[in-house]
Amino acid sequence: MSDHAQKHPFHLVDPSPWPMVAALSAGLFTGGMVYFMHSDRMLTDFWLAAMGIAGILFVMFRWWSDVVHESRIYHNPVVQIGLRYGMSLFIASEVMFFVAFFWAFFQSALLDFNPSVTQWPPAGIEVLDPWDLPFINTLILLLSGCTLTWAHHACLEGHKKHMVQGLAITVLLGIAFLSCQAYEYHHASFAFDSGIYASTFYMATGFHGFHVFVGTVFLAVCLYRANRGDFKPDHHFGLEAAAWYWHFVDVVWLFLFFSVYIWGGE
């Protein structure tokens, strides 16, 4: 082995401009939002934040494209162990993120810190029927978990056609869930500023919807990569990470359905 040969199995990434560009774009976005919120809130005052958003999206596309390219060459089993630890810790942080919203909801429902709230849901709030669209969305997400598991097992067995079919159906189910939730929000009888129930309801379910959107994009990228032939039975952590994330989103929704829609709406 020569003196310049790599003597370890880890992947040391090459110098990249994307962390710096991402930081500058995030600074443009946050600064632009501060400027927008302290202005007359005209659409013309949003240009700085819009530049930041465009920069963030550009960096996301280019940086993750680099990671996909590196995965074909450098992501050996040792590197994949580190990626699994990283994804596990990320999902753990997401669990705590949702704990905060559940905590706010249950604290408002069980502990009367606000003298104006004498019952739960508060008087004047017409809650959504949990056995209408929320139940349909529950079935959609549970079915999507099944189709994604089908795609994952098809990948393990080397069946590319079934893997692509399972991913395509899962992406369509994710879009169906988001469409139903948008319809539900549009026809809800209360707005975000209609009190503590509405605020905690929209924060919890809205951020879950955002995670469904992120997961759907994640799976759509996996669908593209699967169709291109990137995933092999022994080399498919991108698909596995997407499956972990999607199943986490499914579990969060089950907690939301039983606690916020059923218990919280009684």
Coordinates of N, CA, C and O in Angstrom, one line a residue, residues 71-224:
S71 N -22.8 8.2 -3.3 CA -23.4 7.0 -2.7 C -23.0 5.8 -3.6 O -22.8 4.7 -3.2
R72 N -22.9 6.1 -4.9 CA -22.6 5.0 -5.9 C -21.1 4.5 -5.7 O -20.8 3.4 -6.1
I73 N -20.3 5.4 -5.2 CA -18.8 5.1 -5.2 C -18.3 4.8 -3.7 O -17.6 3.9 -3.5
Y74 N -18.7 5.6 -2.8 CA -18.1 5.7 -1.5 C -18.9 5.1 -0.4 O -18.4 4.8 0.7
H75 N -20.2 4.9 -0.5 CA -21.0 4.4 0.6 C -21.0 2.9 0.8 O -21.9 2.2 0.5
N76 N -19.8 2.5 1.3 CA -19.6 1.1 1.6 C -20.4 0.7 2.9 O -21.0 1.6 3.5
P77 N -20.4 -0.5 3.3 CA -21.1 -0.9 4.5 C -20.7 -0.1 5.8 O -21.6 0.2 6.6
V78 N -19.5 0.2 5.9 CA -19.0 1.0 7.1 C -19.6 2.4 7.1 O -20.1 2.9 8.1
V79 N -19.6 3.0 5.9 CA -20.2 4.4 5.8 C -21.7 4.3 6.0 O -22.3 5.2 6.6
Q80 N -22.4 3.3 5.5 CA -23.8 3.1 5.7 C -24.2 3.0 7.2 O -25.3 3.4 7.6
I81 N -23.3 2.4 8.0 CA -23.6 2.3 9.4 C -23.7 3.8 10.0 O -24.6 4.1 10.8
G82 N -22.8 4.6 9.6 CA -22.9 6.0 10.1 C -24.1 6.7 9.6 O -24.7 7.5 10.3
L83 N -24.5 6.4 8.3 CA -25.7 7.1 7.8 C -26.9 6.6 8.6 O -27.9 7.3 8.8
R84 N -26.9 5.3 9.0 CA -28.1 4.8 9.7 C -28.2 5.4 11.1 O -29.2 5.8 11.6
Y85 N -27.0 5.6 11.8 CA -27.0 6.3 13.0 C -27.5 7.8 12.8 O -28.3 8.3 13.7
G86 N -27.1 8.4 11.8 CA -27.5 9.8 11.5 C -29.0 9.9 11.3 O -29.7 10.8 11.9
M87 N -29.6 9.0 10.5 CA -31.0 9.0 10.2 C -31.8 8.7 11.5 O -32.8 9.3 11.8
S88 N -31.3 7.8 12.3 CA -31.9 7.4 13.6 C -32.0 8.6 14.5 O -33.0 8.9 15.1
L89 N -30.9 9.3 14.6 CA -30.9 10.5 15.5 C -31.8 11.6 15.0 O -32.4 12.3 15.7
F90 N -31.8 11.8 13.6 CA -32.7 12.8 13.0 C -34.1 12.5 13.4 O -34.9 13.4 13.7
I91 N -34.6 11.2 13.2 CA -35.9 10.8 13.5 C -36.2 11.0 15.0 O -37.3 11.4 15.4
A92 N -35.2 10.7 15.9 CA -35.4 11.0 17.3 C -35.6 12.5 17.6 O -36.5 12.8 18.4
S93 N -34.9 13.3 16.9 CA -35.1 14.8 17.1 C -36.5 15.2 16.6 O -37.2 16.0 17.2
E94 N -37.0 14.5 15.5 CA -38.3 14.8 15.0 C -39.4 14.3 16.0 O -40.5 15.0 16.2
V95 N -39.1 13.2 16.7 CA -40.1 12.8 17.8 C -40.2 13.9 18.8 O -41.4 14.2 19.2
M96 N -39.1 14.4 19.3 CA -39.2 15.5 20.3 C -39.9 16.7 19.7 O -40.5 17.5 20.5
F97 N -39.7 17.0 18.5 CA -40.4 18.1 17.8 C -41.9 18.0 18.0 O -42.6 19.0 18.3
F98 N -42.4 16.8 17.7 CA -43.9 16.6 17.8 C -44.3 16.5 19.3 O -45.5 16.8 19.6
V99 N -43.4 16.0 20.2 CA -43.8 16.0 21.6 C -44.2 17.4 22.1 O -45.1 17.5 22.9
A100 N -43.5 18.4 21.6 CA -43.8 19.8 22.0 C -45.3 20.1 21.7 O -46.0 20.8 22.4
F101 N -45.7 19.8 20.5 CA -47.1 20.1 20.0 C -48.1 19.3 20.8 O -49.2 19.8 21.2
F102 N -47.8 18.0 21.0 CA -48.7 17.2 21.8 C -48.8 17.7 23.2 O -49.9 17.7 23.9
W103 N -47.6 18.1 23.8 CA -47.6 18.7 25.1 C -48.5 19.9 25.2 O -49.3 20.1 26.2
A104 N -48.4 20.8 24.2 CA -49.2 22.0 24.2 C -50.7 21.7 24.2 O -51.5 22.3 24.9
F105 N -51.0 20.7 23.3 CA -52.4 20.3 23.2 C -53.0 19.7 24.5 O -54.1 20.1 25.0
F106 N -52.3 18.8 25.1 CA -52.8 18.1 26.3 C -52.7 19.1 27.5 O -53.6 19.0 28.4
Q107 N -51.7 19.9 27.6 CA -51.7 20.9 28.7 C -52.9 21.8 28.6 O -53.6 22.1 29.6
S108 N -53.3 22.2 27.4 CA -54.5 23.1 27.2 C -55.8 22.4 27.5 O -56.7 22.9 28.0
A109 N -55.8 21.1 27.2 CA -57.0 20.3 27.4 C -57.2 19.8 28.9 O -58.3 19.8 29.4
L110 N -56.1 19.5 29.6 CA -56.2 18.9 30.9 C -55.9 19.9 32.0 O -56.4 19.7 33.1
L111 N -55.1 20.9 31.8 CA -54.8 21.9 32.9 C -55.4 23.3 32.5 O -55.0 23.8 31.5
D112 N -56.2 23.8 33.4 CA -56.9 25.0 33.1 C -56.1 26.2 33.6 O -56.3 26.8 34.6
F113 N -55.1 26.6 32.7 CA -54.3 27.8 33.0 C -55.0 29.1 32.5 O -54.6 30.2 32.9
N114 N -55.9 28.9 31.6 CA -56.6 30.1 31.0 C -58.0 30.1 31.6 O -58.8 29.2 31.3
P115 N -58.3 31.1 32.4 CA -59.7 31.1 33.0 C -60.8 31.2 32.0 O -61.9 30.8 32.3
S116 N -60.5 31.7 30.8 CA -61.5 31.8 29.8 C -61.9 30.4 29.1 O -62.9 30.3 28.5
V117 N -61.0 29.4 29.3 CA -61.2 28.1 28.8 C -61.8 27.2 29.9 O -61.1 26.7 30.8
T118 N -63.1 27.0 29.9 CA -63.8 26.3 30.9 C -64.2 24.9 30.5 O -64.7 24.1 31.3
Q119 N -64.0 24.6 29.2 CA -64.3 23.2 28.7 C -63.4 23.0 27.5 O -62.8 23.9 27.0
W120 N -63.3 21.7 27.1 CA -62.5 21.3 26.0 C -63.2 20.4 25.1 O -63.7 19.3 25.6
P121 N -63.4 20.6 23.8 CA -63.0 21.9 23.1 C -63.7 23.1 23.7 O -64.8 23.0 24.2
P122 N -63.1 24.3 23.6 CA -63.7 25.5 24.1 C -65.0 25.7 23.4 O -65.3 25.3 22.3
A123 N -65.9 26.5 24.1 CA -67.2 26.8 23.6 C -67.1 27.6 22.3 O -66.2 28.4 22.2
G124 N -68.0 27.2 21.4 CA -68.0 27.9 20.1 C -67.1 27.3 19.0 O -67.2 27.7 17.9
I125 N -66.4 26.2 19.4 CA -65.6 25.5 18.4 C -66.3 24.3 17.9 O -66.7 23.4 18.7
E126 N -66.6 24.3 16.6 CA -67.2 23.1 16.0 C -66.2 22.2 15.4 O -65.6 22.5 14.4
V127 N -65.9 21.1 16.2 CA -64.8 20.3 15.8 C -65.1 19.4 14.6 O -66.2 19.3 14.2
L128 N -64.0 18.9 14.0 CA -64.2 18.1 12.8 C -64.6 16.7 13.2 O -64.1 16.2 14.2
D129 N -65.4 16.1 12.3 CA -65.8 14.7 12.6 C -64.6 13.8 12.3 O -64.1 13.7 11.2
P130 N -64.1 13.1 13.3 CA -62.9 12.2 13.1 C -63.2 11.0 12.1 O -62.3 10.5 11.6
W131 N -64.5 10.7 12.0 CA -64.8 9.5 11.1 C -65.2 9.9 9.7 O -65.7 9.1 8.9
D132 N -64.8 11.2 9.4 CA -65.0 11.6 8.0 C -63.7 11.7 7.3 O -63.0 10.6 7.1
L133 N -63.2 12.8 6.9 CA -61.9 12.9 6.2 C -60.7 12.4 7.0 O -59.8 11.8 6.5
P134 N -60.7 12.7 8.3 CA -59.5 12.2 9.1 C -59.4 10.7 9.1 O -58.3 10.2 9.0
F135 N -60.5 10.0 9.1 CA -60.5 8.5 9.0 C -60.0 8.1 7.7 O -59.3 7.1 7.5
I136 N -60.5 8.7 6.6 CA -60.1 8.4 5.3 C -58.6 8.6 5.1 O -57.8 7.8 4.5
N137 N -58.1 9.7 5.7 CA -56.6 10.0 5.6 C -55.8 8.9 6.4 O -54.7 8.6 6.1
T138 N -56.4 8.4 7.5 CA -55.8 7.4 8.3 C -55.6 6.1 7.4 O -54.6 5.5 7.4
L139 N -56.7 5.8 6.7 CA -56.6 4.6 5.8 C -55.6 4.8 4.7 O -54.9 3.9 4.3
I140 N -55.6 6.0 4.2 CA -54.6 6.3 3.1 C -53.2 6.1 3.6 O -52.4 5.5 2.9
L141 N -52.9 6.7 4.8 CA -51.5 6.5 5.3 C -51.1 5.1 5.6 O -50.0 4.7 5.4
L142 N -52.1 4.4 6.2 CA -51.8 3.0 6.5 C -51.6 2.2 5.2 O -50.7 1.3 5.2
L143 N -52.4 2.5 4.2 CA -52.2 1.8 2.9 C -50.8 2.1 2.3 O -50.1 1.3 1.8
S144 N -50.4 3.4 2.5 CA -49.2 3.8 1.9 C -48.0 3.1 2.6 O -47.0 2.8 2.0
G145 N -48.1 2.9 3.9 CA -47.1 2.1 4.6 C -47.0 0.7 4.1 O -45.9 0.2 4.0
C146 N -48.1 0.1 3.7 CA -48.1 -1.2 3.1 C -47.4 -1.2 1.8 O -46.6 -2.1 1.4
T147 N -47.8 -0.3 0.9 CA -47.2 -0.2 -0.4 C -45.7 0.1 -0.4 O -44.9 -0.4 -1.2
L148 N -45.3 0.9 0.6 CA -43.8 1.2 0.7 C -43.1 0.0 1.2 O -42.0 -0.3 0.7
T149 N -43.7 -0.8 2.1 CA -43.0 -2.0 2.6 C -42.9 -3.0 1.4 O -41.9 -3.8 1.3
W150 N -43.9 -3.1 0.6 CA -43.9 -3.9 -0.6 C -42.7 -3.5 -1.5 O -42.0 -4.4 -2.0
A151 N -42.6 -2.2 -1.7 CA -41.5 -1.7 -2.5 C -40.1 -2.1 -1.9 O -39.2 -2.5 -2.6
H152 N -40.0 -1.9 -0.6 CA -38.7 -2.2 0.1 C -38.4 -3.7 -0.1 O -37.2 -4.1 -0.4
H153 N -39.4 -4.6 0.2 CA -39.1 -6.0 0.0 C -38.8 -6.4 -1.4 O -38.0 -7.3 -1.7
A154 N -39.4 -5.7 -2.4 CA -39.1 -6.0 -3.8 C -37.7 -5.6 -4.1 O -37.0 -6.3 -4.8
C155 N -37.2 -4.5 -3.5 CA -35.8 -4.2 -3.7 C -34.9 -5.2 -3.1 O -33.9 -5.6 -3.7
L156 N -35.2 -5.7 -1.9 CA -34.4 -6.7 -1.3 C -34.3 -8.0 -2.1 O -33.3 -8.7 -2.1
E157 N -35.4 -8.3 -2.8 CA -35.4 -9.5 -3.6 C -35.0 -9.2 -5.1 O -35.0 -10.2 -5.9
G158 N -34.6 -8.0 -5.4 CA -34.2 -7.7 -6.8 C -35.2 -7.5 -7.8 O -34.9 -7.6 -9.0
H159 N -36.5 -7.3 -7.4 CA -37.6 -7.1 -8.3 C -37.8 -5.6 -8.6 O -38.6 -4.9 -7.9
K160 N -37.1 -5.1 -9.6 CA -37.2 -3.7 -9.9 C -38.6 -3.2 -10.2 O -39.0 -2.1 -9.8
K161 N -39.3 -4.0 -11.1 CA -40.6 -3.5 -11.5 C -41.6 -3.4 -10.3 O -42.3 -2.3 -10.2
H162 N -41.6 -4.3 -9.4 CA -42.5 -4.2 -8.2 C -42.0 -3.1 -7.3 O -42.9 -2.4 -6.7
M163 N -40.7 -2.9 -7.2 CA -40.2 -1.8 -6.4 C -40.7 -0.4 -6.9 O -41.2 0.4 -6.2
V164 N -40.6 -0.2 -8.2 CA -41.1 1.0 -8.9 C -42.6 1.2 -8.7 O -43.1 2.3 -8.4
Q165 N -43.3 0.1 -8.9 CA -44.8 0.2 -8.7 C -45.2 0.5 -7.3 O -46.0 1.4 -7.1
G166 N -44.5 -0.1 -6.3 CA -44.8 0.2 -4.9 C -44.5 1.7 -4.6 O -45.3 2.3 -3.9
L167 N -43.4 2.2 -5.1 CA -43.0 3.5 -4.8 C -44.0 4.5 -5.5 O -44.4 5.5 -4.9
A168 N -44.4 4.2 -6.7 CA -45.3 5.1 -7.4 C -46.6 5.2 -6.7 O -47.2 6.3 -6.5
I169 N -47.2 4.1 -6.2 CA -48.4 4.1 -5.5 C -48.3 4.8 -4.2 O -49.2 5.6 -3.8
T170 N -47.2 4.7 -3.5 CA -47.0 5.4 -2.3 C -46.9 6.9 -2.5 O -47.5 7.6 -1.7
V171 N -46.2 7.3 -3.5 CA -46.2 8.8 -3.8 C -47.6 9.3 -4.1 O -48.0 10.4 -3.6
L172 N -48.4 8.6 -4.9 CA -49.8 9.0 -5.2 C -50.6 9.0 -3.9 O -51.4 9.9 -3.8
L173 N -50.4 8.1 -3.0 CA -51.2 8.1 -1.8 C -50.8 9.3 -0.9 O -51.6 9.9 -0.2
G174 N -49.5 9.7 -0.9 CA -49.0 10.9 -0.2 C -49.7 12.1 -0.7 O -50.1 13.0 0.0
I175 N -49.8 12.2 -2.1 CA -50.5 13.4 -2.7 C -52.0 13.4 -2.3 O -52.6 14.4 -2.1
A176 N -52.6 12.2 -2.3 CA -54.0 12.1 -1.9 C -54.2 12.5 -0.5 O -55.2 13.2 -0.2
F177 N -53.3 12.2 0.4 CA -53.4 12.6 1.8 C -53.4 14.1 1.9 O -54.2 14.7 2.6
L178 N -52.4 14.7 1.2 CA -52.3 16.2 1.3 C -53.5 16.9 0.7 O -53.9 17.9 1.2
S179 N -54.0 16.3 -0.4 CA -55.2 16.9 -1.0 C -56.4 16.8 0.0 O -57.2 17.8 0.1
C180 N -56.6 15.7 0.7 CA -57.7 15.6 1.6 C -57.5 16.6 2.8 O -58.4 17.2 3.3
Q181 N -56.2 16.7 3.3 CA -56.0 17.6 4.4 C -56.2 19.1 3.9 O -56.8 19.9 4.7
A182 N -55.8 19.5 2.7 CA -56.1 20.8 2.2 C -57.6 21.1 2.1 O -58.1 22.1 2.5
Y183 N -58.4 20.1 1.7 CA -59.8 20.2 1.6 C -60.4 20.4 3.0 O -61.3 21.2 3.3
E184 N -59.9 19.6 4.0 CA -60.4 19.6 5.4 C -60.1 21.0 6.0 O -61.0 21.6 6.6
Y185 N -58.9 21.6 5.8 CA -58.6 22.9 6.3 C -59.5 24.0 5.7 O -59.9 24.9 6.3
H186 N -59.8 23.8 4.4 CA -60.6 24.8 3.7 C -62.0 24.9 4.2 O -62.6 25.9 4.2
H187 N -62.5 23.7 4.6 CA -63.9 23.6 5.1 C -64.0 23.6 6.6 O -65.1 23.4 7.1
A188 N -62.9 23.8 7.3 CA -63.0 23.8 8.8 C -63.7 25.1 9.2 O -63.6 26.1 8.6
S189 N -64.5 24.9 10.3 CA -65.3 26.1 10.8 C -64.5 27.0 11.7 O -65.0 28.1 12.1
F190 N -63.2 26.7 12.0 CA -62.4 27.6 12.8 C -61.1 27.9 12.1 O -60.6 27.1 11.3
A191 N -60.5 29.0 12.4 CA -59.3 29.5 11.8 C -58.2 29.3 12.8 O -58.4 29.0 14.0
F192 N -56.9 29.6 12.4 CA -55.8 29.5 13.2 C -55.8 30.3 14.5 O -55.4 30.0 15.5
D193 N -56.5 31.5 14.3 CA -56.5 32.5 15.4 C -57.8 32.4 16.2 O -58.2 33.3 16.9
S194 N -58.5 31.2 16.2 CA -59.8 31.1 16.8 C -59.6 30.5 18.3 O -60.5 29.9 18.8
G195 N -58.5 30.7 18.9 CA -58.3 30.3 20.3 C -57.2 29.2 20.4 O -56.6 28.7 19.4
I196 N -57.0 28.7 21.6 CA -56.0 27.7 21.9 C -56.2 26.4 21.2 O -55.3 25.7 20.7
Y197 N -57.5 26.0 21.1 CA -57.7 24.7 20.4 C -57.3 24.7 19.0 O -56.6 23.9 18.5
A198 N -57.8 25.8 18.3 CA -57.4 25.9 16.9 C -55.9 26.1 16.7 O -55.4 25.5 15.7
S199 N -55.3 26.8 17.5 CA -53.8 27.0 17.3 C -53.1 25.7 17.5 O -52.2 25.4 16.7
T200 N -53.4 24.9 18.6 CA -52.7 23.7 18.8 C -53.0 22.6 17.7 O -52.2 21.8 17.3
F201 N -54.3 22.7 17.3 CA -54.8 21.8 16.2 C -54.0 22.0 14.9 O -53.4 21.1 14.3
Y202 N -54.0 23.2 14.5 CA -53.3 23.5 13.2 C -51.8 23.4 13.3 O -51.1 23.0 12.3
M203 N -51.2 23.7 14.4 CA -49.7 23.5 14.6 C -49.4 22.0 14.5 O -48.4 21.6 13.7
A204 N -50.1 21.2 15.2 CA -49.8 19.7 15.2 C -50.1 19.1 13.8 O -49.2 18.4 13.2
T205 N -51.3 19.3 13.3 CA -51.7 18.6 12.1 C -51.0 19.3 10.9 O -50.7 18.6 9.9
G206 N -50.8 20.6 11.0 CA -50.1 21.3 9.9 C -48.7 20.9 9.7 O -48.2 20.7 8.6
F207 N -47.9 20.8 10.8 CA -46.5 20.4 10.7 C -46.5 18.9 10.3 O -45.5 18.5 9.6
H208 N -47.5 18.1 10.7 CA -47.5 16.7 10.2 C -47.7 16.7 8.7 O -47.0 16.0 8.0
G209 N -48.6 17.6 8.2 CA -48.8 17.7 6.8 C -47.5 18.1 6.0 O -47.2 17.6 5.0
F210 N -46.8 19.0 6.7 CA -45.5 19.4 6.0 C -44.6 18.2 6.0 O -43.8 18.1 5.0
H211 N -44.5 17.4 7.0 CA -43.7 16.2 7.0 C -44.1 15.2 5.9 O -43.3 14.5 5.3
V212 N -45.4 15.1 5.7 CA -45.9 14.3 4.7 C -45.5 14.8 3.3 O -45.1 14.0 2.4
F213 N -45.5 16.1 3.1 CA -45.0 16.7 1.9 C -43.5 16.4 1.7 O -43.1 16.0 0.6
V214 N -42.7 16.6 2.7 CA -41.3 16.3 2.6 C -41.1 14.8 2.3 O -40.3 14.4 1.5
G215 N -41.8 13.9 3.0 CA -41.7 12.5 2.8 C -42.1 12.1 1.4 O -41.5 11.2 0.7
T216 N -43.1 12.8 0.8 CA -43.6 12.5 -0.5 C -42.5 12.9 -1.5 O -42.2 12.1 -2.5
V217 N -41.9 14.0 -1.3 CA -40.8 14.4 -2.2 C -39.6 13.4 -2.1 O -39.0 13.1 -3.1
F218 N -39.3 13.0 -0.8 CA -38.3 12.0 -0.6 C -38.5 10.8 -1.4 O -37.6 10.2 -2.1
L219 N -39.8 10.3 -1.3 CA -40.1 9.1 -2.0 C -40.2 9.3 -3.5 O -39.9 8.3 -4.3
A220 N -40.5 10.5 -4.0 CA -40.5 10.7 -5.4 C -39.1 10.7 -6.0 O -38.9 10.2 -7.1
V221 N -38.1 11.2 -5.2 CA -36.7 11.1 -5.6 C -36.3 9.6 -5.6 O -35.6 9.2 -6.5
C222 N -36.7 8.9 -4.6 CA -36.4 7.4 -4.6 C -37.0 6.7 -5.8 O -36.4 5.8 -6.4
L223 N -38.2 7.1 -6.2 CA -38.9 6.5 -7.4 C -38.1 6.8 -8.6 O -37.8 5.9 -9.4
Y224 N -37.6 8.0 -8.8 CA -36.7 8.3 -9.9 C -35.4 7.5 -9.9 O -35.0 6.9 -10.9

